[in-house]
JSON list of C-alpha atoms in Angstrom, two decimals:
[
{"chain": "A", "resi": 1, "resn": "MET", "atom": "CA", "xyz": [-12.69, 10.27, 0.14]},
{"chain": "A", "resi": 2, "resn": "LEU", "atom": "CA", "xyz": [-12.28, 8.70, -3.31]},
{"chain": "A", "resi": 3, "resn": "SER", "atom": "CA", "xyz": [-9.68, 6.21, -2.05]},
{"chain": "A", "resi": 4, "resn": "GLU", "atom": "CA", "xyz": [-11.93, 5.14, 0.83]},
{"chain": "A", "resi": 5, "resn": "LEU", "atom": "CA", "xyz": [-14.90, 4.57, -1.46]},
{"chain": "A", "resi": 6, "resn": "LEU", "atom": "CA", "xyz": [-12.81, 2.56, -3.91]},
{"chain": "A", "resi": 7, "resn": "ARG", "atom": "CA", "xyz": [-11.63, 0.16, -1.21]},
{"chain": "A", "resi": 8, "resn": "ALA", "atom": "CA", "xyz": [-15.19, -1.08, -0.75]},
{"chain": "A", "resi": 9, "resn": "VAL", "atom": "CA", "xyz": [-15.63, -2.01, -4.43]},
{"chain": "A", "resi": 10, "resn": "PRO", "atom": "CA", "xyz": [-14.06, -4.99, -6.27]},
{"chain": "A", "resi": 11, "resn": "LEU", "atom": "CA", "xyz": [-12.57, -3.47, -9.41]},
{"chain": "A", "resi": 12, "resn": "PRO", "atom": "CA", "xyz": [-10.32, -4.47, -12.33]},
{"chain": "A", "resi": 13, "resn": "PRO", "atom": "CA", "xyz": [-6.81, -2.97, -12.56]},
{"chain": "A", "resi": 14, "resn": "GLY", "atom": "CA", "xyz": [-6.82, 0.81, -12.65]},
{"chain": "A", "resi": 15, "resn": "ARG", "atom": "CA", "xyz": [-5.55, 3.91, -10.91]},
{"chain": "A", "resi": 16, "resn": "ILE", "atom": "CA", "xyz": [-6.59, 7.24, -9.45]},
{"chain": "A", "resi": 17, "resn": "VAL", "atom": "CA", "xyz": [-6.09, 10.13, -11.87]},
{"chain": "A", "resi": 18, "resn": "HIS", "atom": "CA", "xyz": [-5.23, 13.51, -10.37]},
{"chain": "A", "resi": 19, "resn": "ALA", "atom": "CA", "xyz": [-6.37, 16.89, -11.67]},
{"chain": "A", "resi": 20, "resn": "THR", "atom": "CA", "xyz": [-3.96, 19.58, -12.79]},
{"chain": "A", "resi": 21, "resn": "GLU", "atom": "CA", "xyz": [-3.94, 21.06, -9.28]},
{"chain": "A", "resi": 22, "resn": "GLY", "atom": "CA", "xyz": [-2.94, 17.69, -7.83]},
{"chain": "A", "resi": 23, "resn": "ALA", "atom": "CA", "xyz": [-6.22, 16.69, -6.17]},
{"chain": "A", "resi": 24, "resn": "PRO", "atom": "CA", "xyz": [-7.72, 13.24, -6.85]},
{"chain": "A", "resi": 25, "resn": "ALA", "atom": "CA", "xyz": [-10.22, 13.55, -9.70]},
{"chain": "A", "resi": 26, "resn": "PHE", "atom": "CA", "xyz": [-11.44, 10.05, -10.61]},
{"chain": "A", "resi": 27, "resn": "TRP", "atom": "CA", "xyz": [-10.48, 6.40, -10.81]},
{"chain": "A", "resi": 28, "resn": "LEU", "atom": "CA", "xyz": [-9.76, 5.06, -14.33]},
{"chain": "A", "resi": 29, "resn": "SER", "atom": "CA", "xyz": [-9.62, 1.44, -15.44]},
{"chain": "A", "resi": 30, "resn": "ASP", "atom": "CA", "xyz": [-6.51, 0.31, -17.30]},
{"chain": "A", "resi": 31, "resn": "ASP", "atom": "CA", "xyz": [-8.52, -1.58, -19.92]},
{"chain": "A", "resi": 32, "resn": "PRO", "atom": "CA", "xyz": [-12.00, -1.63, -21.42]},
{"chain": "A", "resi": 33, "resn": "VAL", "atom": "CA", "xyz": [-14.72, -3.15, -19.22]},
{"chain": "A", "resi": 34, "resn": "ASP", "atom": "CA", "xyz": [-17.95, -4.91, -20.07]},
{"chain": "A", "resi": 35, "resn": "ALA", "atom": "CA", "xyz": [-21.52, -3.91, -19.34]},
{"chain": "A", "resi": 36, "resn": "ALA", "atom": "CA", "xyz": [-21.83, -6.57, -16.65]},
{"chain": "A", "resi": 37, "resn": "LEU", "atom": "CA", "xyz": [-19.42, -4.66, -14.40]},
{"chain": "A", "resi": 38, "resn": "TRP", "atom": "CA", "xyz": [-21.37, -1.44, -14.96]},
{"chain": "A", "resi": 39, "resn": "ARG", "atom": "CA", "xyz": [-24.60, -3.15, -13.91]},
{"chain": "A", "resi": 40, "resn": "ARG", "atom": "CA", "xyz": [-22.96, -4.54, -10.74]},
{"chain": "A", "resi": 41, "resn": "LEU", "atom": "CA", "xyz": [-21.69, -1.19, -9.57]},
{"chain": "A", "resi": 42, "resn": "ASP", "atom": "CA", "xyz": [-23.41, 0.34, -6.57]},
{"chain": "A", "resi": 43, "resn": "HIS", "atom": "CA", "xyz": [-23.91, 4.03, -7.29]},
{"chain": "A", "resi": 44, "resn": "ASP", "atom": "CA", "xyz": [-23.91, 4.93, -3.58]},
{"chain": "A", "resi": 45, "resn": "GLY", "atom": "CA", "xyz": [-21.08, 7.43, -3.38]},
{"chain": "A", "resi": 46, "resn": "LEU", "atom": "CA", "xyz": [-19.32, 6.43, -6.61]},
{"chain": "A", "resi": 47, "resn": "TRP", "atom": "CA", "xyz": [-20.66, 7.54, -9.98]},
{"chain": "A", "resi": 48, "resn": "PRO", "atom": "CA", "xyz": [-19.58, 5.48, -13.02]},
{"chain": "A", "resi": 49, "resn": "LEU", "atom": "CA", "xyz": [-18.76, 7.11, -16.35]},
{"chain": "A", "resi": 50, "resn": "VAL", "atom": "CA", "xyz": [-17.74, 5.66, -19.70]},
{"chain": "A", "resi": 51, "resn": "LEU", "atom": "CA", "xyz": [-14.67, 7.73, -20.61]},
{"chain": "A", "resi": 52, "resn": "THR", "atom": "CA", "xyz": [-13.67, 7.51, -24.26]},
{"chain": "A", "resi": 53, "resn": "THR", "atom": "CA", "xyz": [-10.78, 9.00, -26.19]},
{"chain": "A", "resi": 54, "resn": "SER", "atom": "CA", "xyz": [-10.86, 10.00, -29.84]},
{"chain": "A", "resi": 55, "resn": "GLU", "atom": "CA", "xyz": [-7.12, 10.68, -29.95]},
{"chain": "A", "resi": 56, "resn": "VAL", "atom": "CA", "xyz": [-5.70, 8.03, -32.29]},
{"chain": "A", "resi": 57, "resn": "ASP", "atom": "CA", "xyz": [-2.08, 9.12, -31.87]},
{"chain": "A", "resi": 58, "resn": "ASP", "atom": "CA", "xyz": [-2.30, 9.60, -28.10]},
{"chain": "A", "resi": 59, "resn": "PRO", "atom": "CA", "xyz": [-4.99, 7.33, -26.60]},
{"chain": "A", "resi": 60, "resn": "GLY", "atom": "CA", "xyz": [-4.13, 8.46, -23.08]},
{"chain": "A", "resi": 61, "resn": "ARG", "atom": "CA", "xyz": [-5.70, 11.86, -23.69]},
{"chain": "A", "resi": 62, "resn": "PRO", "atom": "CA", "xyz": [-7.54, 13.40, -22.04]},
{"chain": "A", "resi": 63, "resn": "TRP", "atom": "CA", "xyz": [-8.39, 10.96, -19.24]},
{"chain": "A", "resi": 64, "resn": "ALA", "atom": "CA", "xyz": [-5.22, 9.03, -18.40]},
{"chain": "A", "resi": 65, "resn": "SER", "atom": "CA", "xyz": [-3.24, 12.24, -18.86]},
{"chain": "A", "resi": 66, "resn": "GLY", "atom": "CA", "xyz": [-5.39, 14.01, -16.27]},
{"chain": "A", "resi": 67, "resn": "GLU", "atom": "CA", "xyz": [-6.50, 16.97, -18.40]},
{"chain": "A", "resi": 68, "resn": "VAL", "atom": "CA", "xyz": [-9.06, 18.11, -15.85]},
{"chain": "A", "resi": 69, "resn": "TRP", "atom": "CA", "xyz": [-9.01, 20.86, -13.24]},
{"chain": "A", "resi": 70, "resn": "HIS", "atom": "CA", "xyz": [-11.27, 22.11, -10.49]},
{"chain": "A", "resi": 71, "resn": "ALA", "atom": "CA", "xyz": [-10.46, 25.83, -10.48]},
{"chain": "A", "resi": 72, "resn": "GLY", "atom": "CA", "xyz": [-13.40, 28.08, -11.33]},
{"chain": "A", "resi": 73, "resn": "ASN", "atom": "CA", "xyz": [-16.13, 25.52, -10.64]},
{"chain": "A", "resi": 74, "resn": "THR", "atom": "CA", "xyz": [-18.94, 26.36, -8.23]},
{"chain": "A", "resi": 75, "resn": "ALA", "atom": "CA", "xyz": [-21.43, 24.05, -6.53]},
{"chain": "A", "resi": 76, "resn": "PRO", "atom": "CA", "xyz": [-24.50, 23.20, -8.66]},
{"chain": "A", "resi": 77, "resn": "GLU", "atom": "CA", "xyz": [-26.84, 23.94, -5.76]},
{"chain": "A", "resi": 78, "resn": "ASN", "atom": "CA", "xyz": [-25.66, 27.56, -5.76]},
{"chain": "A", "resi": 79, "resn": "HIS", "atom": "CA", "xyz": [-27.53, 28.22, -9.02]},
{"chain": "A", "resi": 80, "resn": "ASP", "atom": "CA", "xyz": [-31.13, 28.41, -10.20]},
{"chain": "A", "resi": 81, "resn": "PRO", "atom": "CA", "xyz": [-31.28, 26.42, -13.46]},
{"chain": "A", "resi": 82, "resn": "GLU", "atom": "CA", "xyz": [-34.20, 28.39, -14.89]},
{"chain": "A", "resi": 83, "resn": "GLN", "atom": "CA", "xyz": [-32.46, 31.71, -14.26]},
{"chain": "A", "resi": 84, "resn": "LEU", "atom": "CA", "xyz": [-29.32, 30.36, -15.89]},
{"chain": "A", "resi": 85, "resn": "MET", "atom": "CA", "xyz": [-31.14, 29.14, -18.99]},
{"chain": "A", "resi": 86, "resn": "ALA", "atom": "CA", "xyz": [-33.18, 32.32, -19.30]},
{"chain": "A", "resi": 87, "resn": "GLY", "atom": "CA", "xyz": [-29.99, 34.38, -19.18]},
{"chain": "A", "resi": 88, "resn": "TRP", "atom": "CA", "xyz": [-28.26, 32.23, -21.78]},
{"chain": "A", "resi": 89, "resn": "TRP", "atom": "CA", "xyz": [-31.37, 32.34, -23.98]},
{"chain": "A", "resi": 90, "resn": "HIS", "atom": "CA", "xyz": [-31.49, 36.12, -24.07]},
{"chain": "A", "resi": 91, "resn": "GLY", "atom": "CA", "xyz": [-27.82, 36.22, -24.96]},
{"chain": "A", "resi": 92, "resn": "LEU", "atom": "CA", "xyz": [-28.29, 33.73, -27.81]},
{"chain": "A", "resi": 93, "resn": "ALA", "atom": "CA", "xyz": [-31.65, 34.73, -29.29]},
{"chain": "A", "resi": 94, "resn": "GLU", "atom": "CA", "xyz": [-30.43, 37.70, -31.32]},
{"chain": "A", "resi": 95, "resn": "PRO", "atom": "CA", "xyz": [-31.23, 37.42, -35.05]},
{"chain": "A", "resi": 96, "resn": "ASP", "atom": "CA", "xyz": [-28.42, 36.55, -37.45]},
{"chain": "A", "resi": 97, "resn": "PRO", "atom": "CA", "xyz": [-28.54, 38.83, -40.54]},
{"chain": "A", "resi": 98, "resn": "ASP", "atom": "CA", "xyz": [-27.15, 35.98, -42.66]},
{"chain": "A", "resi": 99, "resn": "GLU", "atom": "CA", "xyz": [-30.01, 33.60, -41.76]},
{"chain": "A", "resi": 100, "resn": "GLU", "atom": "CA", "xyz": [-33.54, 33.74, -43.16]},
{"chain": "A", "resi": 101, "resn": "GLU", "atom": "CA", "xyz": [-35.15, 32.37, -40.00]},
{"chain": "A", "resi": 102, "resn": "LEU", "atom": "CA", "xyz": [-34.40, 32.80, -36.32]},
{"chain": "A", "resi": 103, "resn": "VAL", "atom": "CA", "xyz": [-32.70, 29.78, -34.74]},
{"chain": "A", "resi": 104, "resn": "THR", "atom": "CA", "xyz": [-35.12, 30.09, -31.81]},
{"chain": "A", "resi": 105, "resn": "ASP", "atom": "CA", "xyz": [-38.22, 29.64, -34.01]},
{"chain": "A", "resi": 106, "resn": "PRO", "atom": "CA", "xyz": [-41.02, 29.00, -33.12]},
{"chain": "A", "resi": 107, "resn": "PHE", "atom": "CA", "xyz": [-40.39, 30.90, -29.85]},
{"chain": "A", "resi": 108, "resn": "GLY", "atom": "CA", "xyz": [-38.72, 33.97, -31.26]},
{"chain": "A", "resi": 109, "resn": "ARG", "atom": "CA", "xyz": [-36.79, 35.98, -28.69]},
{"chain": "A", "resi": 110, "resn": "GLN", "atom": "CA", "xyz": [-39.06, 35.15, -25.74]},
{"chain": "A", "resi": 111, "resn": "TRP", "atom": "CA", "xyz": [-37.72, 32.51, -23.33]},
{"chain": "A", "resi": 112, "resn": "PRO", "atom": "CA", "xyz": [-40.51, 29.88, -23.08]},
{"chain": "A", "resi": 113, "resn": "GLY", "atom": "CA", "xyz": [-39.65, 28.82, -19.53]},
{"chain": "A", "resi": 114, "resn": "LEU", "atom": "CA", "xyz": [-38.87, 25.38, -18.14]},
{"chain": "A", "resi": 115, "resn": "ALA", "atom": "CA", "xyz": [-40.49, 22.35, -19.70]},
{"chain": "A", "resi": 116, "resn": "PRO", "atom": "CA", "xyz": [-42.81, 20.53, -17.27]},
{"chain": "A", "resi": 117, "resn": "PRO", "atom": "CA", "xyz": [-41.74, 17.12, -15.93]},
{"chain": "A", "resi": 118, "resn": "HIS", "atom": "CA", "xyz": [-42.52, 14.15, -18.17]},
{"chain": "A", "resi": 119, "resn": "PRO", "atom": "CA", "xyz": [-44.02, 10.83, -17.04]},
{"chain": "A", "resi": 120, "resn": "GLN", "atom": "CA", "xyz": [-41.28, 8.24, -16.60]},
{"chain": "A", "resi": 121, "resn": "ARG", "atom": "CA", "xyz": [-41.47, 5.64, -19.37]},
{"chain": "A", "resi": 122, "resn": "HIS", "atom": "CA", "xyz": [-38.27, 3.73, -18.63]},
{"chain": "A", "resi": 123, "resn": "ASP", "atom": "CA", "xyz": [-36.28, 2.77, -15.56]},
{"chain": "A", "resi": 124, "resn": "PRO", "atom": "CA", "xyz": [-33.50, 5.41, -15.23]},
{"chain": "A", "resi": 125, "resn": "GLY", "atom": "CA", "xyz": [-30.89, 2.82, -14.28]},
{"chain": "A", "resi": 126, "resn": "GLU", "atom": "CA", "xyz": [-31.79, 0.57, -17.18]},
{"chain": "A", "resi": 127, "resn": "ALA", "atom": "CA", "xyz": [-31.76, 3.45, -19.64]},
{"chain": "A", "resi": 128, "resn": "ALA", "atom": "CA", "xyz": [-28.30, 4.44, -18.37]},
{"chain": "A", "resi": 129, "resn": "SER", "atom": "CA", "xyz": [-27.02, 0.86, -18.61]},
{"chain": "A", "resi": 130, "resn": "ARG", "atom": "CA", "xyz": [-28.22, 0.51, -22.21]},
{"chain": "A", "resi": 131, "resn": "LEU", "atom": "CA", "xyz": [-26.44, 3.69, -23.23]},
{"chain": "A", "resi": 132, "resn": "ALA", "atom": "CA", "xyz": [-23.30, 2.71, -21.32]},
{"chain": "A", "resi": 133, "resn": "GLU", "atom": "CA", "xyz": [-23.17, -0.64, -23.11]},
{"chain": "A", "resi": 134, "resn": "SER", "atom": "CA", "xyz": [-23.41, 1.08, -26.49]},
{"chain": "A", "resi": 135, "resn": "LEU", "atom": "CA", "xyz": [-20.48, 3.35, -25.56]},
{"chain": "A", "resi": 136, "resn": "MET", "atom": "CA", "xyz": [-18.15, 0.58, -24.37]},
{"chain": "A", "resi": 137, "resn": "THR", "atom": "CA", "xyz": [-15.73, 0.36, -27.29]},
{"chain": "A", "resi": 138, "resn": "GLU", "atom": "CA", "xyz": [-12.04, -0.55, -27.33]},
{"chain": "A", "resi": 139, "resn": "ARG", "atom": "CA", "xyz": [-11.21, 3.11, -26.72]},
{"chain": "A", "resi": 140, "resn": "ALA", "atom": "CA", "xyz": [-13.49, 3.38, -23.69]},
{"chain": "A", "resi": 141, "resn": "ARG", "atom": "CA", "xyz": [-12.48, 3.04, -20.06]},
{"chain": "A", "resi": 142, "resn": "LEU", "atom": "CA", "xyz": [-14.49, 2.98, -16.86]},
{"chain": "A", "resi": 143, "resn": "GLY", "atom": "CA", "xyz": [-14.23, 6.06, -14.69]},
{"chain": "A", "resi": 144, "resn": "LEU", "atom": "CA", "xyz": [-15.49, 6.31, -11.11]},
{"chain": "A", "resi": 145, "resn": "VAL", "atom": "CA", "xyz": [-16.07, 9.67, -9.44]},
{"chain": "A", "resi": 146, "resn": "ALA", "atom": "CA", "xyz": [-16.82, 10.43, -5.78]},
{"chain": "A", "resi": 147, "resn": "ALA", "atom": "CA", "xyz": [-20.35, 11.74, -6.34]},
{"chain": "A", "resi": 148, "resn": "ARG", "atom": "CA", "xyz": [-23.93, 10.62, -5.74]},
{"chain": "A", "resi": 149, "resn": "ARG", "atom": "CA", "xyz": [-25.34, 11.88, -9.04]},
{"chain": "A", "resi": 150, "resn": "GLY", "atom": "CA", "xyz": [-23.92, 12.30, -12.51]},
{"chain": "A", "resi": 151, "resn": "SER", "atom": "CA", "xyz": [-24.37, 16.05, -12.66]},
{"chain": "A", "resi": 152, "resn": "ASP", "atom": "CA", "xyz": [-22.23, 16.43, -9.54]},
{"chain": "A", "resi": 153, "resn": "ALA", "atom": "CA", "xyz": [-19.65, 13.98, -10.90]},
{"chain": "A", "resi": 154, "resn": "LEU", "atom": "CA", "xyz": [-18.74, 16.39, -13.71]},
{"chain": "A", "resi": 155, "resn": "VAL", "atom": "CA", "xyz": [-17.86, 19.05, -11.14]},
{"chain": "A", "resi": 156, "resn": "ALA", "atom": "CA", "xyz": [-16.11, 16.63, -8.79]},
{"chain": "A", "resi": 157, "resn": "MET", "atom": "CA", "xyz": [-13.83, 15.29, -11.53]},
{"chain": "A", "resi": 158, "resn": "GLY", "atom": "CA", "xyz": [-12.93, 18.73, -12.87]},
{"chain": "A", "resi": 159, "resn": "TRP", "atom": "CA", "xyz": [-14.29, 18.24, -16.39]},
{"chain": "A", "resi": 160, "resn": "LYS", "atom": "CA", "xyz": [-13.85, 21.37, -18.49]},
{"chain": "A", "resi": 161, "resn": "GLY", "atom": "CA", "xyz": [-15.07, 20.32, -21.95]},
{"chain": "A", "resi": 162, "resn": "PRO", "atom": "CA", "xyz": [-17.53, 23.21, -22.51]},
{"chain": "A", "resi": 163, "resn": "THR", "atom": "CA", "xyz": [-15.11, 25.85, -21.23]},
{"chain": "A", "resi": 164, "resn": "ASN", "atom": "CA", "xyz": [-15.30, 27.88, -24.49]},
{"chain": "A", "resi": 165, "resn": "TYR", "atom": "CA", "xyz": [-19.02, 28.34, -23.76]},
{"chain": "A", "resi": 166, "resn": "VAL", "atom": "CA", "xyz": [-19.32, 28.11, -19.97]},
{"chain": "A", "resi": 167, "resn": "SER", "atom": "CA", "xyz": [-16.16, 27.81, -17.89]},
{"chain": "A", "resi": 168, "resn": "ASP", "atom": "CA", "xyz": [-17.98, 27.15, -14.60]},
{"chain": "A", "resi": 169, "resn": "ILE", "atom": "CA", "xyz": [-19.18, 23.56, -14.93]},
{"chain": "A", "resi": 170, "resn": "GLY", "atom": "CA", "xyz": [-21.26, 24.00, -11.78]},
{"chain": "A", "resi": 171, "resn": "ARG", "atom": "CA", "xyz": [-23.68, 26.07, -13.86]},
{"chain": "A", "resi": 172, "resn": "LEU", "atom": "CA", "xyz": [-24.18, 23.34, -16.45]},
{"chain": "A", "resi": 173, "resn": "ALA", "atom": "CA", "xyz": [-24.39, 20.75, -13.67]},
{"chain": "A", "resi": 174, "resn": "SER", "atom": "CA", "xyz": [-27.24, 22.74, -12.14]},
{"chain": "A", "resi": 175, "resn": "VAL", "atom": "CA", "xyz": [-29.20, 22.34, -15.39]},
{"chain": "A", "resi": 176, "resn": "LEU", "atom": "CA", "xyz": [-28.35, 18.64, -15.52]},
{"chain": "A", "resi": 177, "resn": "ARG", "atom": "CA", "xyz": [-29.65, 18.23, -11.97]},
{"chain": "A", "resi": 178, "resn": "SER", "atom": "CA", "xyz": [-32.93, 19.72, -13.10]},
{"chain": "A", "resi": 179, "resn": "TRP", "atom": "CA", "xyz": [-33.07, 17.27, -16.02]},
{"chain": "A", "resi": 180, "resn": "GLU", "atom": "CA", "xyz": [-32.32, 14.39, -13.66]},
{"chain": "A", "resi": 181, "resn": "ASP", "atom": "CA", "xyz": [-35.37, 15.39, -11.63]},
{"chain": "A", "resi": 182, "resn": "ARG", "atom": "CA", "xyz": [-37.77, 16.23, -14.48]},
{"chain": "A", "resi": 183, "resn": "PHE", "atom": "CA", "xyz": [-36.75, 13.78, -17.21]},
{"chain": "A", "resi": 184, "resn": "GLY", "atom": "CA", "xyz": [-34.98, 10.92, -15.41]},
{"chain": "A", "resi": 185, "resn": "ALA", "atom": "CA", "xyz": [-31.72, 11.96, -17.08]},
{"chain": "A", "resi": 186, "resn": "ARG", "atom": "CA", "xyz": [-28.42, 10.31, -16.11]},
{"chain": "A", "resi": 187, "resn": "VAL", "atom": "CA", "xyz": [-24.90, 11.39, -17.05]},
{"chain": "A", "resi": 188, "resn": "VAL", "atom": "CA", "xyz": [-23.38, 8.25, -18.60]},
{"chain": "A", "resi": 189, "resn": "GLY", "atom": "CA", "xyz": [-20.22, 9.13, -20.50]},
{"chain": "A", "resi": 190, "resn": "LEU", "atom": "CA", "xyz": [-17.71, 11.62, -21.83]},
{"chain": "A", "resi": 191, "resn": "GLU", "atom": "CA", "xyz": [-15.95, 11.34, -25.16]},
{"chain": "A", "resi": 192, "resn": "SER", "atom": "CA", "xyz": [-12.70, 13.16, -25.77]},
{"chain": "A", "resi": 193, "resn": "HIS", "atom": "CA", "xyz": [-12.73, 16.65, -24.26]},
{"chain": "A", "resi": 194, "resn": "ALA", "atom": "CA", "xyz": [-16.16, 17.96, -25.09]},
{"chain": "A", "resi": 195, "resn": "LEU", "atom": "CA", "xyz": [-18.81, 15.33, -25.91]},
{"chain": "A", "resi": 196, "resn": "LEU", "atom": "CA", "xyz": [-21.30, 14.49, -23.17]},
{"chain": "A", "resi": 197, "resn": "HIS", "atom": "CA", "xyz": [-23.61, 11.44, -23.29]},
{"chain": "A", "resi": 198, "resn": "VAL", "atom": "CA", "xyz": [-26.84, 11.49, -21.23]},
{"chain": "A", "resi": 199, "resn": "SER", "atom": "CA", "xyz": [-29.55, 8.83, -20.92]},
{"chain": "A", "resi": 200, "resn": "VAL", "atom": "CA", "xyz": [-33.21, 9.83, -20.56]},
{"chain": "A", "resi": 201, "resn": "ALA", "atom": "CA", "xyz": [-35.93, 7.81, -18.85]},
{"chain": "A", "resi": 202, "resn": "ALA", "atom": "CA", "xyz": [-38.75, 10.30, -19.49]},
{"chain": "A", "resi": 203, "resn": "PRO", "atom": "CA", "xyz": [-38.25, 11.66, -23.02]},
{"chain": "A", "resi": 204, "resn": "PRO", "atom": "CA", "xyz": [-40.75, 13.93, -24.78]},
{"chain": "A", "resi": 205, "resn": "VAL", "atom": "CA", "xyz": [-43.41, 11.90, -26.58]},
{"chain": "A", "resi": 206, "resn": "ASP", "atom": "CA", "xyz": [-44.66, 14.47, -29.06]},
{"chain": "A", "resi": 207, "resn": "HIS", "atom": "CA", "xyz": [-43.51, 17.58, -30.89]},
{"chain": "A", "resi": 208, "resn": "GLU", "atom": "CA", "xyz": [-45.12, 19.98, -28.42]},
{"chain": "A", "resi": 209, "resn": "GLN", "atom": "CA", "xyz": [-43.23, 18.47, -25.48]},
{"chain": "A", "resi": 210, "resn": "ALA", "atom": "CA", "xyz": [-40.04, 18.24, -27.52]},
{"chain": "A", "resi": 211, "resn": "LEU", "atom": "CA", "xyz": [-40.13, 21.94, -28.42]},
{"chain": "A", "resi": 212, "resn": "ARG", "atom": "CA", "xyz": [-39.84, 22.97, -24.78]},
{"chain": "A", "resi": 213, "resn": "VAL", "atom": "CA", "xyz": [-37.00, 20.53, -24.16]},
{"chain": "A", "resi": 214, "resn": "ALA", "atom": "CA", "xyz": [-35.26, 21.68, -27.34]},
{"chain": "A", "resi": 215, "resn": "ALA", "atom": "CA", "xyz": [-35.36, 25.26, -26.08]},
{"chain": "A", "resi": 216, "resn": "GLU", "atom": "CA", "xyz": [-33.53, 24.14, -22.94]},
{"chain": "A", "resi": 217, "resn": "HIS", "atom": "CA", "xyz": [-30.99, 22.22, -25.00]},
{"chain": "A", "resi": 218, "resn": "PHE", "atom": "CA", "xyz": [-30.32, 25.37, -27.01]},
{"chain": "A", "resi": 219, "resn": "THR", "atom": "CA", "xyz": [-29.35, 27.30, -23.90]},
{"chain": "A", "resi": 220, "resn": "PHE", "atom": "CA", "xyz": [-27.25, 24.40, -22.60]},
{"chain": "A", "resi": 221, "resn": "CYS", "atom": "CA", "xyz": [-25.41, 23.62, -25.84]},
{"chain": "A", "resi": 222, "resn": "PRO", "atom": "CA", "xyz": [-26.23, 26.00, -28.72]},
{"chain": "A", "resi": 223, "resn": "GLU", "atom": "CA", "xyz": [-24.32, 23.98, -31.33]},
{"chain": "A", "resi": 224, "resn": "ASN", "atom": "CA", "xyz": [-26.80, 21.11, -30.98]},
{"chain": "A", "resi": 225, "resn": "VAL", "atom": "CA", "xyz": [-29.59, 23.25, -32.37]},
{"chain": "A", "resi": 226, "resn": "ARG", "atom": "CA", "xyz": [-27.59, 25.31, -34.84]},
{"chain": "A", "resi": 227, "resn": "THR", "atom": "CA", "xyz": [-26.62, 22.18, -36.76]},
{"chain": "A", "resi": 228, "resn": "SER", "atom": "CA", "xyz": [-30.36, 21.47, -37.22]},
{"chain": "A", "resi": 229, "resn": "SER", "atom": "CA", "xyz": [-31.25, 25.03, -38.33]},
{"chain": "A", "resi": 230, "resn": "THR", "atom": "CA", "xyz": [-33.95, 25.88, -35.75]},
{"chain": "A", "resi": 231, "resn": "ILE", "atom": "CA", "xyz": [-35.33, 24.70, -32.41]},
{"chain": "A", "resi": 232, "resn": "GLY", "atom": "CA", "xyz": [-38.39, 23.43, -34.26]},
{"chain": "A", "resi": 233, "resn": "ASP", "atom": "CA", "xyz": [-36.27, 21.24, -36.53]},
{"chain": "A", "resi": 234, "resn": "TYR", "atom": "CA", "xyz": [-34.13, 19.99, -33.66]},
{"chain": "A", "resi": 235, "resn": "ALA", "atom": "CA", "xyz": [-37.19, 19.08, -31.59]},
{"chain": "A", "resi": 236, "resn": "GLU", "atom": "CA", "xyz": [-38.10, 16.36, -34.09]},
{"chain": "A", "resi": 237, "resn": "GLU", "atom": "CA", "xyz": [-34.92, 14.50, -33.10]},
{"chain": "A", "resi": 238, "resn": "LEU", "atom": "CA", "xyz": [-35.91, 14.46, -29.43]},
{"chain": "A", "resi": 239, "resn": "VAL", "atom": "CA", "xyz": [-39.32, 12.79, -29.66]},
{"chain": "A", "resi": 240, "resn": "GLY", "atom": "CA", "xyz": [-39.02, 9.42, -27.92]},
{"chain": "A", "resi": 241, "resn": "SER", "atom": "CA", "xyz": [-35.22, 9.55, -27.78]},
{"chain": "A", "resi": 242, "resn": "THR", "atom": "CA", "xyz": [-33.66, 8.05, -24.64]},
{"chain": "A", "resi": 243, "resn": "GLU", "atom": "CA", "xyz": [-30.18, 9.32, -25.49]},
{"chain": "A", "resi": 244, "resn": "TRP", "atom": "CA", "xyz": [-29.02, 12.93, -25.57]},
{"chain": "A", "resi": 245, "resn": "GLY", "atom": "CA", "xyz": [-25.60, 13.99, -26.78]},
{"chain": "A", "resi": 246, "resn": "PHE", "atom": "CA", "xyz": [-23.99, 17.42, -26.38]},
{"chain": "A", "resi": 247, "resn": "TRP", "atom": "CA", "xyz": [-20.83, 18.68, -28.05]},
{"chain": "A", "resi": 248, "resn": "TRP", "atom": "CA", "xyz": [-19.11, 22.01, -27.46]},
{"chain": "A", "resi": 249, "resn": "ASP", "atom": "CA", "xyz": [-16.58, 23.48, -29.86]}
]
């Protein structure tokens, strides 16, 4: 399928990278590309990603070296994102005796539920293109995945960056699908093994909206919030932001 889709698109030099199991995972450009190519790409069936390495001594890792695998991933549509996040929340919201305040403040231990959809304030494609352009450094390459949405692309390519937290990427992709629908989110890039870049066309516009989104971020990637102390503190960073980044240890 990937090979057939690629034949219909004029592309710079590159090659298909195979996952550990041997199946085609994604196409990878040989060299950096410019934002103009990104904007010309038709997303119908091929999802573009900016794939960046942070390995100075081995710039081929992890993308050119094919450090991806599909085993253990389920389909995103098999999961209910709210049930997933509620379950993660209850597993994470226990008090830490070494901390004066609960990381889930101001919600305490009670899962606040899904944030309501936000009005779209930017064009999703334009927001994604702006973020992609900012990520296109000398260490970045263009990746193309056989998928119709970015959340599904992560499963299709066999990305396993958050495996120390959630090994089934289909579960995280289910949450991303929900963000695509409610917040105009788009998966734009991956950096090294475990840093995910997402653009947002409908960001929270005030602290109240941001609190609910921050609670979801905490379940999706706890380290994001823990570095800010509490959900309340982290929410301040989300107001008006059209770029979300997630890193898993």
